PDB file of C-alpha atoms in Angstrom:
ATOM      1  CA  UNK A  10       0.000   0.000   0.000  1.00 44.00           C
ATOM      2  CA  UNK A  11       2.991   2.467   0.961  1.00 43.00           C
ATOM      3  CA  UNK A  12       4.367   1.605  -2.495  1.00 43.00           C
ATOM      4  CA  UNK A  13       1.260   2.161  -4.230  1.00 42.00           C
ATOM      5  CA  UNK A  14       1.155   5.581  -2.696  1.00 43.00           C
ATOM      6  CA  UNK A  15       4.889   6.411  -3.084  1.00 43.00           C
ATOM      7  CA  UNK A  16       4.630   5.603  -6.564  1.00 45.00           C
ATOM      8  CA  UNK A  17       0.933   7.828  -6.717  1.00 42.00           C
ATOM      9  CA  UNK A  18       3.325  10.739  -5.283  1.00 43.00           C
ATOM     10  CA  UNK A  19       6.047  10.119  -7.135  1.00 43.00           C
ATOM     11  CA  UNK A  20       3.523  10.834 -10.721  1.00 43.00           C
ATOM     12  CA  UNK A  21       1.991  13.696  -9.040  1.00 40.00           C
ATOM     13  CA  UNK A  22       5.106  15.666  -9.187  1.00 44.00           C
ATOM     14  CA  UNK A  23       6.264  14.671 -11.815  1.00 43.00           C
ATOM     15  CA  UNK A  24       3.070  15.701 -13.730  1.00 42.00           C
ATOM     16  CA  UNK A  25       3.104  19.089 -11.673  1.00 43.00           C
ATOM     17  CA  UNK A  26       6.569  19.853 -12.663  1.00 43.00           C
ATOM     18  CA  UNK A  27       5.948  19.162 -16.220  1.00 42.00           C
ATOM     19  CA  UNK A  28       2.802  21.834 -16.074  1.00 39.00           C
ATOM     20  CA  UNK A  29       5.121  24.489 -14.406  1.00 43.00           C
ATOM     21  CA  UNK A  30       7.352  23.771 -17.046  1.00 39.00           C
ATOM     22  CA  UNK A  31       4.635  24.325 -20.094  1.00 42.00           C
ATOM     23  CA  UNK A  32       3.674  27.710 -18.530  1.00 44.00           C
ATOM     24  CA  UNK A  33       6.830  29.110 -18.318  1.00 41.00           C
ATOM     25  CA  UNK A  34       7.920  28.737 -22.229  1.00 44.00           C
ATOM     26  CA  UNK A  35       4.774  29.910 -23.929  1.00 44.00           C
ATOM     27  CA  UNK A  36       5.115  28.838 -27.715  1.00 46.00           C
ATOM     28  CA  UNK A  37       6.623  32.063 -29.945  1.00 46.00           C
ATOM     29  CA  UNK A  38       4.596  33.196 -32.095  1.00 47.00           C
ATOM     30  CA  UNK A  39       5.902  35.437 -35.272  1.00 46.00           C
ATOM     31  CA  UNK A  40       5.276  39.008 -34.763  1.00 48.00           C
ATOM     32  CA  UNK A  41       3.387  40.012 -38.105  1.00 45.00           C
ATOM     33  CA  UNK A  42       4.351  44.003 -37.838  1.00 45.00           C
ATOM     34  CA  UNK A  43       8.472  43.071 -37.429  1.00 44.00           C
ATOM     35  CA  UNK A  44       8.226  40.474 -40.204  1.00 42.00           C
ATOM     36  CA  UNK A  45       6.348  42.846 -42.310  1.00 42.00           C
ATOM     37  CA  UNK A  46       8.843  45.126 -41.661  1.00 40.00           C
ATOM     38  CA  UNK A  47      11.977  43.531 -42.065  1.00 40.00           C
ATOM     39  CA  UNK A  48      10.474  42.560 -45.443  1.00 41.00           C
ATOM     40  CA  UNK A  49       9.736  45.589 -46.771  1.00 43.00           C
ATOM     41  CA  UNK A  50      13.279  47.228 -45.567  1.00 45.00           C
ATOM     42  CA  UNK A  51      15.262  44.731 -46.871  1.00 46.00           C
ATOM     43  CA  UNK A  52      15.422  42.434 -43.738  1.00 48.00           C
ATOM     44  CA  UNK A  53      15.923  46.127 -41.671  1.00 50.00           C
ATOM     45  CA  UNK A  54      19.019  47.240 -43.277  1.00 50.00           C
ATOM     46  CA  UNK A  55      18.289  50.791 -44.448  1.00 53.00           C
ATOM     47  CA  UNK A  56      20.023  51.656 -47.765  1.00 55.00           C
ATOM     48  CA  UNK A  57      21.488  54.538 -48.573  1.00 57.00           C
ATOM     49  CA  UNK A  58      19.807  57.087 -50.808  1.00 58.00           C
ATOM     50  CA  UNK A  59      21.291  56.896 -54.806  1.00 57.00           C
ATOM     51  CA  UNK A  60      22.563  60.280 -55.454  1.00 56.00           C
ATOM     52  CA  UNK A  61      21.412  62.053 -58.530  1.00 55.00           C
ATOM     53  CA  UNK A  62      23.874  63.696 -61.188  1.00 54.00           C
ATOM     54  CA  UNK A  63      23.322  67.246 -61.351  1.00 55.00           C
ATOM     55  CA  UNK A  64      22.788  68.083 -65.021  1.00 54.00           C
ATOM     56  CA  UNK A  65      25.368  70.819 -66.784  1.00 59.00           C
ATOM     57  CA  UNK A  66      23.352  73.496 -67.108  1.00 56.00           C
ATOM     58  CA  UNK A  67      22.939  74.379 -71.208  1.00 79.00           C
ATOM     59  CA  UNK A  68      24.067  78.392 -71.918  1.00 88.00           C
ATOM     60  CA  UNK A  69      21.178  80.596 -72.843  1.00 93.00           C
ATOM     61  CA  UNK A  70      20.802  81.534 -76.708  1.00 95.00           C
ATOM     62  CA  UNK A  71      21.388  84.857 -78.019  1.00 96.00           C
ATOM     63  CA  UNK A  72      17.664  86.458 -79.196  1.00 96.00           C
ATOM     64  CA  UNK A  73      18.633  87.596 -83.134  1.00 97.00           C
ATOM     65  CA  UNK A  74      17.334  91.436 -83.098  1.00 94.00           C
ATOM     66  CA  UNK A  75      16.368  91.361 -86.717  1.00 96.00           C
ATOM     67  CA  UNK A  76      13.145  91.273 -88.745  1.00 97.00           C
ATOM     68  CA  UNK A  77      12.029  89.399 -91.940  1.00 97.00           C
ATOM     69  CA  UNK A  78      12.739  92.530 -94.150  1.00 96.00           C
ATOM     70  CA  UNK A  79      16.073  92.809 -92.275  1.00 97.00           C
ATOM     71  CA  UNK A  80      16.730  89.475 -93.090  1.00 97.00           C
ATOM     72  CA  UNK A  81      16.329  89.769 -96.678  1.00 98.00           C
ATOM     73  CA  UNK A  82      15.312  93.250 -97.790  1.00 98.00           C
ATOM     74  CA  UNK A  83      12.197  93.963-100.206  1.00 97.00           C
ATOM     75  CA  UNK A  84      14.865  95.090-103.004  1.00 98.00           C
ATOM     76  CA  UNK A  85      17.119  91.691-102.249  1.00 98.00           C
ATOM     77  CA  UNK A  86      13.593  89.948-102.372  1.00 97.00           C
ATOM     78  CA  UNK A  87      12.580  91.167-105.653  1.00 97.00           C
ATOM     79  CA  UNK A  88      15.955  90.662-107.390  1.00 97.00           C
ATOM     80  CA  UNK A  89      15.569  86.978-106.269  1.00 97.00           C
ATOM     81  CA  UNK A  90      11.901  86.556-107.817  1.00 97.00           C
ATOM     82  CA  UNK A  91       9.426  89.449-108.207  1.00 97.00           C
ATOM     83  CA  UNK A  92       7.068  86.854-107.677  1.00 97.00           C
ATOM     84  CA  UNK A  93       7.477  85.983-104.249  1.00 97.00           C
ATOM     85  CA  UNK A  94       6.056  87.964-101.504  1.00 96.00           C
ATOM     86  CA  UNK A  95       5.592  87.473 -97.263  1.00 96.00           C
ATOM     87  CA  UNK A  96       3.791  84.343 -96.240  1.00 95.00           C
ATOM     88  CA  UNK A  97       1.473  85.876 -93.293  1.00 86.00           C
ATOM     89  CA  UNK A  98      -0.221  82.763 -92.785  1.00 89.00           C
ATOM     90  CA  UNK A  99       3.210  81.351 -92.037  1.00 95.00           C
ATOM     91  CA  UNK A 100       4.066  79.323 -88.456  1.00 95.00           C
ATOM     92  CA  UNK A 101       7.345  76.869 -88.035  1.00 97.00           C
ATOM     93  CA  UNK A 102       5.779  73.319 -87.874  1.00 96.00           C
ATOM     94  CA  UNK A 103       6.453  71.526 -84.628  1.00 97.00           C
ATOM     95  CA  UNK A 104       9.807  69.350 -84.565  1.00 96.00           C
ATOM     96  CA  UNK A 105      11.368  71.286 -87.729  1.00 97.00           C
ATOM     97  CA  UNK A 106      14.705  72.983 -86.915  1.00 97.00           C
ATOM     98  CA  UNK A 107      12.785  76.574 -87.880  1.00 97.00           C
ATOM     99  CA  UNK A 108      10.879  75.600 -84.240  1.00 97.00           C
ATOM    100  CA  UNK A 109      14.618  74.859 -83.068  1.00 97.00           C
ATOM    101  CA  UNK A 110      14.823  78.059 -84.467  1.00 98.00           C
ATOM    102  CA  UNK A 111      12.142  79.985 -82.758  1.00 97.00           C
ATOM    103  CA  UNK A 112      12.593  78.462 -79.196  1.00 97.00           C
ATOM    104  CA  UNK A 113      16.233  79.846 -79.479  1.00 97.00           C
ATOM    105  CA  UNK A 114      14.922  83.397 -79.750  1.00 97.00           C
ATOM    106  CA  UNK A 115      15.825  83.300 -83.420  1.00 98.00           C
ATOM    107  CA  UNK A 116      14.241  84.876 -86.482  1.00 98.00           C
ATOM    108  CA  UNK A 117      11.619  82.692 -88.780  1.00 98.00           C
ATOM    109  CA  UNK A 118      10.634  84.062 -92.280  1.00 98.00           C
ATOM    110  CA  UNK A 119       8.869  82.824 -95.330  1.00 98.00           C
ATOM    111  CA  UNK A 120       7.961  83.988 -98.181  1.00 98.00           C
ATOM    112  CA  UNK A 121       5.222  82.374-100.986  1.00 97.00           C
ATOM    113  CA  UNK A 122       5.749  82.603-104.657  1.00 97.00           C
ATOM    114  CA  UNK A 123       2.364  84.046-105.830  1.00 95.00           C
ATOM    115  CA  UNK A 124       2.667  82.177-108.857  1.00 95.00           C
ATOM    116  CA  UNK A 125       3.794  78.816-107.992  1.00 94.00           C
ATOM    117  CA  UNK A 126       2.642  78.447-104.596  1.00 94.00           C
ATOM    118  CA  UNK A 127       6.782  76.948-103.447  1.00 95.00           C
ATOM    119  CA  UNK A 128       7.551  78.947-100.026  1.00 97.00           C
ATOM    120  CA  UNK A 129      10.817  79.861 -99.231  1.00 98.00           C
ATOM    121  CA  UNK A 130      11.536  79.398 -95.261  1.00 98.00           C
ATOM    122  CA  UNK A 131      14.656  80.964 -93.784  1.00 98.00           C
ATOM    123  CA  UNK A 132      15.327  81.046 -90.240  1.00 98.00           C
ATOM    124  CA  UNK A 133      18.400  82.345 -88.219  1.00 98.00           C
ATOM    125  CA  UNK A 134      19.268  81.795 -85.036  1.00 98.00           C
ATOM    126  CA  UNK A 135      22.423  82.633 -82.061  1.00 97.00           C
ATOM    127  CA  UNK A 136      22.070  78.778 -80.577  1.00 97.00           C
ATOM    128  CA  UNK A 137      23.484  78.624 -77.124  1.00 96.00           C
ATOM    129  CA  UNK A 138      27.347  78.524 -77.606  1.00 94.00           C
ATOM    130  CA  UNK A 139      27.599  74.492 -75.956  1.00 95.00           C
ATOM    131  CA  UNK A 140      25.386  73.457 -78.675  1.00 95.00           C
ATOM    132  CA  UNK A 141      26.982  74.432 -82.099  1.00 95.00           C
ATOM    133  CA  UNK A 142      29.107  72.061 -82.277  1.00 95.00           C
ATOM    134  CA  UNK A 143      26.323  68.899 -82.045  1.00 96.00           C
ATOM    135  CA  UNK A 144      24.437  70.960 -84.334  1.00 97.00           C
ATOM    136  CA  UNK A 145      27.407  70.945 -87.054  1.00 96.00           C
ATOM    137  CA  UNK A 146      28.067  67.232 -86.503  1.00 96.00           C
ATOM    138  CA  UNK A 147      24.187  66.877 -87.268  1.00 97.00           C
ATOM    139  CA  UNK A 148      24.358  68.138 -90.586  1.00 96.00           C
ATOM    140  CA  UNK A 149      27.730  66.833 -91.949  1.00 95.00           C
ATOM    141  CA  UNK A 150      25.442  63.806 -90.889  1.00 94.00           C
ATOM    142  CA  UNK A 151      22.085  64.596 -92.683  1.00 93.00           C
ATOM    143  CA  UNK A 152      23.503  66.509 -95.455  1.00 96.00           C
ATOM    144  CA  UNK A 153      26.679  67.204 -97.841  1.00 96.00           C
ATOM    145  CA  UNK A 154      28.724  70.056 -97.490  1.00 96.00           C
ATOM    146  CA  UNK A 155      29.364  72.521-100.181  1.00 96.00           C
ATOM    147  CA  UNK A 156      31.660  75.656-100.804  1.00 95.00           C
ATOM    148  CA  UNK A 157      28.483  77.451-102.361  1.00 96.00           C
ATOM    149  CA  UNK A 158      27.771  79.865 -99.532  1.00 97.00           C
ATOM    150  CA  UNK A 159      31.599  80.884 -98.230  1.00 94.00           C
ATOM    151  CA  UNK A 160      34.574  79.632 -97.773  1.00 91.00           C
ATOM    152  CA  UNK A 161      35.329  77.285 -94.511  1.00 89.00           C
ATOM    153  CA  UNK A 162      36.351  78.096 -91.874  1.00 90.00           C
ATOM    154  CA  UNK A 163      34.635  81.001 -91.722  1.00 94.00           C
ATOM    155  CA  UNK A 164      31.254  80.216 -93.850  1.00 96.00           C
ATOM    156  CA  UNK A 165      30.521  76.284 -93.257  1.00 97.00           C
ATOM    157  CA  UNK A 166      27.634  75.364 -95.396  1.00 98.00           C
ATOM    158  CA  UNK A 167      25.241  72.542 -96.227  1.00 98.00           C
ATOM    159  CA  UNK A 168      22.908  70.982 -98.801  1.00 98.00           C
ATOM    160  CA  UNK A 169      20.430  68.226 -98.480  1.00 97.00           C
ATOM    161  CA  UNK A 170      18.578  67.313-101.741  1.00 96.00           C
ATOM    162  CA  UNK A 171      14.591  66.461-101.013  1.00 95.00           C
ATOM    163  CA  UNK A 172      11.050  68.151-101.341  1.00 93.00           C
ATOM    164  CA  UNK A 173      12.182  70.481 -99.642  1.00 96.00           C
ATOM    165  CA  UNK A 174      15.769  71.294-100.467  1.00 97.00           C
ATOM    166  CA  UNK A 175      17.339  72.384 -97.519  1.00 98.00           C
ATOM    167  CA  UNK A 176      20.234  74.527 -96.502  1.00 98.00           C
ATOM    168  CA  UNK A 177      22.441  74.578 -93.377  1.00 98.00           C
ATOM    169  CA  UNK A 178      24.686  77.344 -92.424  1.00 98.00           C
ATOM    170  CA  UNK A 179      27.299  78.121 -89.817  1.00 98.00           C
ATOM    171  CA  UNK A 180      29.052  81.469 -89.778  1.00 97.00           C
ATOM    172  CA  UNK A 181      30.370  82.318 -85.975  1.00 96.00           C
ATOM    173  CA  UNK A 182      28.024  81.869 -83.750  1.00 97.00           C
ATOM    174  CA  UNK A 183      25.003  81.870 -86.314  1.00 98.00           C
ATOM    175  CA  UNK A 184      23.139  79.162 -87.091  1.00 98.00           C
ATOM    176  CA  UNK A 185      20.809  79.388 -90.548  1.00 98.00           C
ATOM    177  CA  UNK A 186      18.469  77.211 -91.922  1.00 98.00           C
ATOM    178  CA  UNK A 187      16.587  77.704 -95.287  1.00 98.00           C
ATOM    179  CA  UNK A 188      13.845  75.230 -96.478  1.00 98.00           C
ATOM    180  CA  UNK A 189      12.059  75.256-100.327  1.00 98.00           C
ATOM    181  CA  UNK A 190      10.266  73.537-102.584  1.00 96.00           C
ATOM    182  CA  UNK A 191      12.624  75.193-105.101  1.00 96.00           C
ATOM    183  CA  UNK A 192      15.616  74.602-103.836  1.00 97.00           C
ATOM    184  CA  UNK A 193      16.888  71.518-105.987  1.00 97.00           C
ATOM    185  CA  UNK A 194      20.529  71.997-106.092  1.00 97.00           C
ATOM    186  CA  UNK A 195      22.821  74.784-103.807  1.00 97.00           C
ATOM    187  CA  UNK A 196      22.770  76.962-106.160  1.00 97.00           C
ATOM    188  CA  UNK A 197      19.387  77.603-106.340  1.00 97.00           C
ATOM    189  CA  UNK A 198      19.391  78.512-102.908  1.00 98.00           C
ATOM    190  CA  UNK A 199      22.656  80.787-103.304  1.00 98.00           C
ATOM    191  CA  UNK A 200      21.439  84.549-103.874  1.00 97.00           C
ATOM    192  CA  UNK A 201      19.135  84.560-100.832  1.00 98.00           C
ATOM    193  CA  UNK A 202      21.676  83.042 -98.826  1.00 98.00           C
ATOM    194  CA  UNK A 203      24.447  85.968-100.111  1.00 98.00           C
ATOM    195  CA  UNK A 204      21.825  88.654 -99.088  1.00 98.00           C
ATOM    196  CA  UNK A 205      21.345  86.709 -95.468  1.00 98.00           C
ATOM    197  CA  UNK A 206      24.895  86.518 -94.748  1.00 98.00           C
ATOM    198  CA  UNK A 207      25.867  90.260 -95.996  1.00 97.00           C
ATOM    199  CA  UNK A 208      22.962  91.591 -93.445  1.00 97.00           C
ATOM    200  CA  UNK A 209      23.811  89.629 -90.461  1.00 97.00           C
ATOM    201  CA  UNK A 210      26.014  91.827 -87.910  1.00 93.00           C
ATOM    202  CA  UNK A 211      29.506  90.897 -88.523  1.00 86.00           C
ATOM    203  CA  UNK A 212      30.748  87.697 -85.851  1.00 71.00           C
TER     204      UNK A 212
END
């Protein structure tokens, strides 16, 4: 009987122990906010922020203080083709280097031959001095140079056959682009662009 009730004693204990031991380790449970957390950080390590390149500010064009009629004059006009006369309807079209042309403070011009209808665009401008020489490079690229404006160095010029011919011109910090319908070859381009170069301020 004293066995019985050793061994009763002994199981007793043992099962009281055991139960003190359950509630003093509770099971862990995950904490949903930390894991969420360390997730979304990058398991908590904070990265640095990515510094941004500063871009090189571009130089500001020079606004060209000249008119159309300054441009070409009525006389130089006239001498070219009596027929042709100011187009007042006329706007750069958007992406065409005459709206280059225009955002850069420059002067845009045309002028409509009353007879055939072919317009004659010139536009000059004083691009911002950090952008010439991409400009250049641009039309050695689209076009082929010729001596039919000036000599080089000083007078670089450009021809690009299409409907419209088109002309490209560099002369010191100018920049001048003329666009026609009737420009087929250089030449045919080559008496307004004489009269646009002899009334531009000297570089």
């Amino acid at each position: 009987m004293q066995q019985h009730t050793a061994r009763t004693l002994a199981a007793l204990a043992i099962a009281a122990a055991a139960v003190s031991l359950a509630g003093c380790t509770p099971t862990a449970k995950p904490d949903s906010t930390t894991s969420a957390s360390a997730t979304a950080g990058g398991g908590g390590t904070t990265s640095a922020p990515v510094a941004t390149p500063t871009p090189t500010p571009t130089l500001p064009p020079t606004p060209v203080a000249l008119t159309c009629d300054q441009i070409v004059t009525a006389d130089q006009l006239y001498a070219y083709n009596p027929n042709f006369s100011a187009d007042p309807g006329y706007a750069p079209k958007a992406g065409s280097l005459e709206k280059q042309i225009a955002d850069w403070k420059g002067v845009t011009c045309a002028w409509q031959n009353q007879t055939s209808g072919d317009v004659v665009q010139i536009a000059v401008a004083q691009p911002p001095a950090d952008q010439l020489e991409s400009l250049k490079n641009a039309a050695i690229t689209a076009a082929q140079p010729v001596p039919t404006y000036g000599t080089p160095p000083q007078v670089e010029g450009y021809f690009k056959a299409g409907q419209p011919g088109q002309v490209q011109i560099f002369r010191g910090p100018y920049w001048i682009v003329a666009e026609s319908t009737a420009f087929f070859e250089p030449g045919d381009a080559a008496p307004l662009m004489h009269s646009v170069l002899g009334n531009l301020p000297a570089s």
